[in-house]
mmCIF file of C-alpha atoms in Angstrom:
data_model
loop_
_atom_site.group_PDB
_atom_site.id
_atom_site.type_symbol
_atom_site.label_atom_id
_atom_site.label_comp_id
_atom_site.label_asym_id
_atom_site.label_seq_id
_atom_site.Cartn_x
_atom_site.Cartn_y
_atom_site.Cartn_z
ATOM 1 C CA UNK A 1 -89.743 -42.768 -25.369
ATOM 2 C CA UNK A 2 -92.159 -45.445 -24.231
ATOM 3 C CA UNK A 3 -89.919 -47.916 -22.335
ATOM 4 C CA UNK A 4 -87.744 -46.932 -19.373
ATOM 5 C CA UNK A 5 -85.384 -48.302 -16.770
ATOM 6 C CA UNK A 6 -86.329 -46.591 -13.499
ATOM 7 C CA UNK A 7 -84.019 -46.084 -10.547
ATOM 8 C CA UNK A 8 -85.531 -46.607 -7.114
ATOM 9 C CA UNK A 9 -84.506 -46.456 -3.465
ATOM 10 C CA UNK A 10 -83.348 -49.809 -2.094
ATOM 11 C CA UNK A 11 -86.226 -50.051 0.402
ATOM 12 C CA UNK A 12 -89.013 -49.344 -2.100
ATOM 13 C CA UNK A 13 -91.582 -52.078 -1.498
ATOM 14 C CA UNK A 14 -93.827 -53.835 -3.998
ATOM 15 C CA UNK A 15 -96.830 -51.576 -3.437
ATOM 16 C CA UNK A 16 -94.807 -48.426 -4.053
ATOM 17 C CA UNK A 17 -93.227 -50.022 -7.134
ATOM 18 C CA UNK A 18 -96.716 -50.810 -8.417
ATOM 19 C CA UNK A 19 -97.786 -47.194 -7.945
ATOM 20 C CA UNK A 20 -94.668 -46.028 -9.787
ATOM 21 C CA UNK A 21 -95.420 -48.432 -12.668
ATOM 22 C CA UNK A 22 -98.960 -47.069 -12.809
ATOM 23 C CA UNK A 23 -97.718 -43.454 -12.919
ATOM 24 C CA UNK A 24 -95.373 -44.291 -15.788
ATOM 25 C CA UNK A 25 -98.196 -46.061 -17.655
ATOM 26 C CA UNK A 26 -100.370 -42.962 -17.261
ATOM 27 C CA UNK A 27 -97.521 -40.967 -18.803
ATOM 28 C CA UNK A 28 -97.445 -43.380 -21.766
ATOM 29 C CA UNK A 29 -94.353 -45.347 -20.732
ATOM 30 C CA UNK A 30 -93.726 -48.813 -19.394
ATOM 31 C CA UNK A 31 -91.008 -49.711 -16.925
ATOM 32 C CA UNK A 32 -88.777 -52.417 -18.346
ATOM 33 C CA UNK A 33 -86.687 -52.797 -15.201
ATOM 34 C CA UNK A 34 -86.079 -51.271 -11.777
ATOM 35 C CA UNK A 35 -82.481 -50.576 -10.746
ATOM 36 C CA UNK A 36 -81.474 -49.653 -7.215
ATOM 37 C CA UNK A 37 -80.121 -46.098 -7.091
ATOM 38 C CA UNK A 38 -76.642 -46.933 -5.706
ATOM 39 C CA UNK A 39 -76.049 -49.554 -8.404
ATOM 40 C CA UNK A 40 -77.222 -47.114 -11.075
ATOM 41 C CA UNK A 41 -74.822 -44.481 -9.691
ATOM 42 C CA UNK A 42 -71.865 -46.859 -9.846
ATOM 43 C CA UNK A 43 -72.835 -47.995 -13.343
ATOM 44 C CA UNK A 44 -73.096 -44.379 -14.486
ATOM 45 C CA UNK A 45 -69.742 -43.544 -12.908
ATOM 46 C CA UNK A 46 -67.990 -46.454 -14.581
ATOM 47 C CA UNK A 47 -69.585 -45.703 -17.968
ATOM 48 C CA UNK A 48 -68.685 -42.016 -17.954
ATOM 49 C CA UNK A 49 -65.191 -42.240 -16.454
ATOM 50 C CA UNK A 50 -62.356 -41.741 -18.890
ATOM 51 C CA UNK A 51 -60.682 -44.799 -17.383
ATOM 52 C CA UNK A 52 -63.863 -46.835 -16.825
ATOM 53 C CA UNK A 53 -62.443 -49.948 -18.482
ATOM 54 C CA UNK A 54 -59.347 -49.771 -16.281
ATOM 55 C CA UNK A 55 -61.508 -49.339 -13.177
ATOM 56 C CA UNK A 56 -63.576 -52.376 -14.094
ATOM 57 C CA UNK A 57 -60.397 -54.434 -14.471
ATOM 58 C CA UNK A 58 -58.911 -53.063 -11.245
ATOM 59 C CA UNK A 59 -62.019 -53.887 -9.214
ATOM 60 C CA UNK A 60 -62.692 -57.274 -10.846
ATOM 61 C CA UNK A 61 -63.883 -59.781 -8.208
ATOM 62 C CA UNK A 62 -63.634 -57.188 -5.426
ATOM 63 C CA UNK A 63 -66.494 -56.105 -3.212
ATOM 64 C CA UNK A 64 -67.621 -52.519 -3.676
ATOM 65 C CA UNK A 65 -69.956 -50.681 -1.330
ATOM 66 C CA UNK A 66 -71.946 -47.865 -2.867
ATOM 67 C CA UNK A 67 -74.026 -45.710 -0.603
ATOM 68 C CA UNK A 68 -76.445 -42.934 -1.356
ATOM 69 C CA UNK A 69 -77.040 -40.935 1.800
ATOM 70 C CA UNK A 70 -79.538 -38.484 0.411
ATOM 71 C CA UNK A 71 -82.334 -36.279 1.597
ATOM 72 C CA UNK A 72 -84.925 -38.989 2.048
ATOM 73 C CA UNK A 73 -83.054 -42.256 2.434
ATOM 74 C CA UNK A 74 -79.817 -44.052 3.109
ATOM 75 C CA UNK A 75 -79.431 -46.607 0.322
ATOM 76 C CA UNK A 76 -76.646 -49.193 0.380
ATOM 77 C CA UNK A 77 -75.652 -51.653 -2.306
ATOM 78 C CA UNK A 78 -72.802 -54.101 -1.908
ATOM 79 C CA UNK A 79 -71.745 -55.376 -5.305
ATOM 80 C CA UNK A 80 -68.948 -57.131 -7.107
ATOM 81 C CA UNK A 81 -67.604 -56.919 -10.629
ATOM 82 C CA UNK A 82 -67.556 -60.403 -12.169
ATOM 83 C CA UNK A 83 -66.376 -60.904 -15.735
ATOM 84 C CA UNK A 84 -66.815 -57.175 -16.325
ATOM 85 C CA UNK A 85 -70.435 -57.157 -15.097
ATOM 86 C CA UNK A 86 -71.826 -55.459 -11.996
ATOM 87 C CA UNK A 87 -73.536 -57.953 -9.693
ATOM 88 C CA UNK A 88 -75.518 -56.979 -6.599
ATOM 89 C CA UNK A 89 -74.501 -58.984 -3.544
ATOM 90 C CA UNK A 90 -76.638 -57.331 -0.857
ATOM 91 C CA UNK A 91 -78.795 -54.258 -0.327
ATOM 92 C CA UNK A 92 -80.066 -52.283 2.609
ATOM 93 C CA UNK A 93 -82.030 -49.084 2.799
ATOM 94 C CA UNK A 94 -83.849 -46.950 5.311
ATOM 95 C CA UNK A 95 -85.715 -43.684 5.491
ATOM 96 C CA UNK A 96 -84.912 -43.339 9.218
ATOM 97 C CA UNK A 97 -81.635 -41.431 8.732
ATOM 98 C CA UNK A 98 -82.041 -39.409 5.542
ATOM 99 C CA UNK A 99 -81.009 -35.781 5.370
ATOM 100 C CA UNK A 100 -84.609 -34.647 5.888
ATOM 101 C CA UNK A 101 -84.552 -36.310 9.320
ATOM 102 C CA UNK A 102 -81.285 -34.481 10.090
ATOM 103 C CA UNK A 103 -82.990 -31.193 9.194
ATOM 104 C CA UNK A 104 -85.996 -31.958 11.407
ATOM 105 C CA UNK A 105 -83.777 -32.839 14.387
ATOM 106 C CA UNK A 106 -81.862 -29.622 13.871
ATOM 107 C CA UNK A 107 -85.074 -27.592 13.560
ATOM 108 C CA UNK A 108 -86.454 -29.028 16.804
ATOM 109 C CA UNK A 109 -83.250 -28.252 18.716
ATOM 110 C CA UNK A 110 -82.932 -24.733 17.290
ATOM 111 C CA UNK A 111 -86.573 -24.011 18.165
ATOM 112 C CA UNK A 112 -85.998 -25.333 21.701
ATOM 113 C CA UNK A 113 -82.879 -23.172 22.152
ATOM 114 C CA UNK A 114 -84.645 -20.087 20.820
ATOM 115 C CA UNK A 115 -87.542 -20.552 23.227
ATOM 116 C CA UNK A 116 -85.111 -20.964 26.123
ATOM 117 C CA UNK A 117 -83.058 -17.888 25.121
ATOM 118 C CA UNK A 118 -86.192 -15.736 24.855
ATOM 119 C CA UNK A 119 -87.841 -17.211 27.964
ATOM 120 C CA UNK A 120 -90.917 -18.270 25.987
ATOM 121 C CA UNK A 121 -93.199 -21.263 26.536
ATOM 122 C CA UNK A 122 -93.632 -24.023 23.957
ATOM 123 C CA UNK A 123 -97.201 -22.882 23.299
ATOM 124 C CA UNK A 124 -96.143 -19.452 21.982
ATOM 125 C CA UNK A 125 -97.940 -18.823 18.674
ATOM 126 C CA UNK A 126 -95.933 -18.916 15.463
ATOM 127 C CA UNK A 127 -96.532 -17.006 12.285
ATOM 128 C CA UNK A 128 -97.797 -18.925 9.225
ATOM 129 C CA UNK A 129 -95.129 -21.079 7.590
ATOM 130 C CA UNK A 130 -92.705 -20.327 10.431
ATOM 131 C CA UNK A 131 -91.742 -23.971 10.987
ATOM 132 C CA UNK A 132 -91.318 -24.489 7.250
ATOM 133 C CA UNK A 133 -89.049 -21.434 7.003
ATOM 134 C CA UNK A 134 -87.067 -22.656 10.003
ATOM 135 C CA UNK A 135 -86.671 -26.088 8.406
ATOM 136 C CA UNK A 136 -85.201 -24.432 5.313
ATOM 137 C CA UNK A 137 -82.856 -22.309 7.458
ATOM 138 C CA UNK A 138 -81.729 -25.447 9.316
ATOM 139 C CA UNK A 139 -80.990 -27.245 6.057
ATOM 140 C CA UNK A 140 -78.817 -24.272 5.065
ATOM 141 C CA UNK A 141 -77.102 -24.400 8.475
ATOM 142 C CA UNK A 142 -76.367 -28.117 8.060
ATOM 143 C CA UNK A 143 -74.784 -27.482 4.665
ATOM 144 C CA UNK A 144 -72.851 -24.434 5.840
ATOM 145 C CA UNK A 145 -71.540 -26.137 8.981
ATOM 146 C CA UNK A 146 -69.893 -28.793 6.833
ATOM 147 C CA UNK A 147 -67.480 -26.053 5.703
ATOM 148 C CA UNK A 148 -67.552 -23.514 8.542
ATOM 149 C CA UNK A 149 -67.010 -23.554 12.269
ATOM 150 C CA UNK A 150 -70.242 -21.692 13.104
ATOM 151 C CA UNK A 151 -73.461 -20.498 11.508
ATOM 152 C CA UNK A 152 -76.238 -18.170 12.563
ATOM 153 C CA UNK A 153 -79.720 -19.647 12.047
ATOM 154 C CA UNK A 154 -82.013 -16.697 11.471
ATOM 155 C CA UNK A 155 -85.715 -16.616 10.630
ATOM 156 C CA UNK A 156 -87.356 -13.220 10.448
ATOM 157 C CA UNK A 157 -90.860 -12.891 11.920
ATOM 158 C CA UNK A 158 -90.967 -16.389 13.371
ATOM 159 C CA UNK A 159 -93.042 -15.806 16.514
ATOM 160 C CA UNK A 160 -96.524 -14.291 16.471
ATOM 161 C CA UNK A 161 -95.779 -11.938 19.375
ATOM 162 C CA UNK A 162 -95.305 -8.233 20.021
ATOM 163 C CA UNK A 163 -91.687 -7.197 20.181
ATOM 164 C CA UNK A 164 -88.774 -9.334 19.002
ATOM 165 C CA UNK A 165 -90.507 -11.917 16.803
ATOM 166 C CA UNK A 166 -87.340 -13.112 15.039
ATOM 167 C CA UNK A 167 -85.639 -16.423 15.734
ATOM 168 C CA UNK A 168 -81.854 -16.310 15.905
ATOM 169 C CA UNK A 169 -79.634 -19.101 17.227
ATOM 170 C CA UNK A 170 -75.899 -19.428 16.693
ATOM 171 C CA UNK A 171 -74.691 -22.982 16.090
ATOM 172 C CA UNK A 172 -71.173 -24.363 16.060
ATOM 173 C CA UNK A 173 -70.097 -27.420 14.095
ATOM 174 C CA UNK A 174 -69.804 -29.257 17.439
ATOM 175 C CA UNK A 175 -73.477 -28.433 18.120
ATOM 176 C CA UNK A 176 -74.456 -29.951 14.792
ATOM 177 C CA UNK A 177 -72.504 -33.118 15.554
ATOM 178 C CA UNK A 178 -74.187 -33.444 18.966
ATOM 179 C CA UNK A 179 -77.674 -32.864 17.542
ATOM 180 C CA UNK A 180 -77.480 -35.301 14.619
ATOM 181 C CA UNK A 181 -74.639 -37.560 15.768
ATOM 182 C CA UNK A 182 -77.011 -40.331 16.829
ATOM 183 C CA UNK A 183 -78.464 -40.406 13.294
ATOM 184 C CA UNK A 184 -75.016 -40.615 11.716
ATOM 185 C CA UNK A 185 -74.088 -43.470 14.089
ATOM 186 C CA UNK A 186 -77.320 -45.266 13.211
ATOM 187 C CA UNK A 187 -76.491 -44.993 9.501
ATOM 188 C CA UNK A 188 -72.921 -46.184 10.036
ATOM 189 C CA UNK A 189 -74.242 -49.190 11.989
ATOM 190 C CA UNK A 190 -76.371 -50.145 8.970
ATOM 191 C CA UNK A 191 -73.293 -49.872 6.747
ATOM 192 C CA UNK A 192 -71.289 -52.071 9.147
ATOM 193 C CA UNK A 193 -74.105 -54.655 9.314
ATOM 194 C CA UNK A 194 -74.228 -54.881 5.535
ATOM 195 C CA UNK A 195 -70.466 -55.327 5.310
#
């Protein structure tokens, strides 16, 4: 394989595209075309669906919004099917409300609550990789709270102190919504603007 079609986030600028082209060249491949990730997802869905031809006919000349709200970005592509072909109408993308940002907001709030519950100051020393382990635990909490009413965020040996060095904070789904709700609203506003 020496020629590829590469999928990219909607907000990937020219410099980053150039670096990606260079990386592919170093791997012995050339990029023939870039395709925005949401459009590629819709194309893949239509191609692999048992009733893909029927879907294409059903959505002919209708606007379709495809969004990819992933870990790093929110990518939006508004497209239309014209004469059986997918046509991009408008795009928008941001890295301000990706899932990684959700996890960081959650981590910061859980850390704040833990400090308050233990009566510790913000300058309390942490063990190596403590914040990284907490970030992972918060990602798990975010996922779990989409299906459960509550979740216990627990990180063993978090604080570099004598005594109880573990971090443990119980979160409810309502807590999650309060902590990251502003990010969800910001993403929905981008969707509404594009529409």
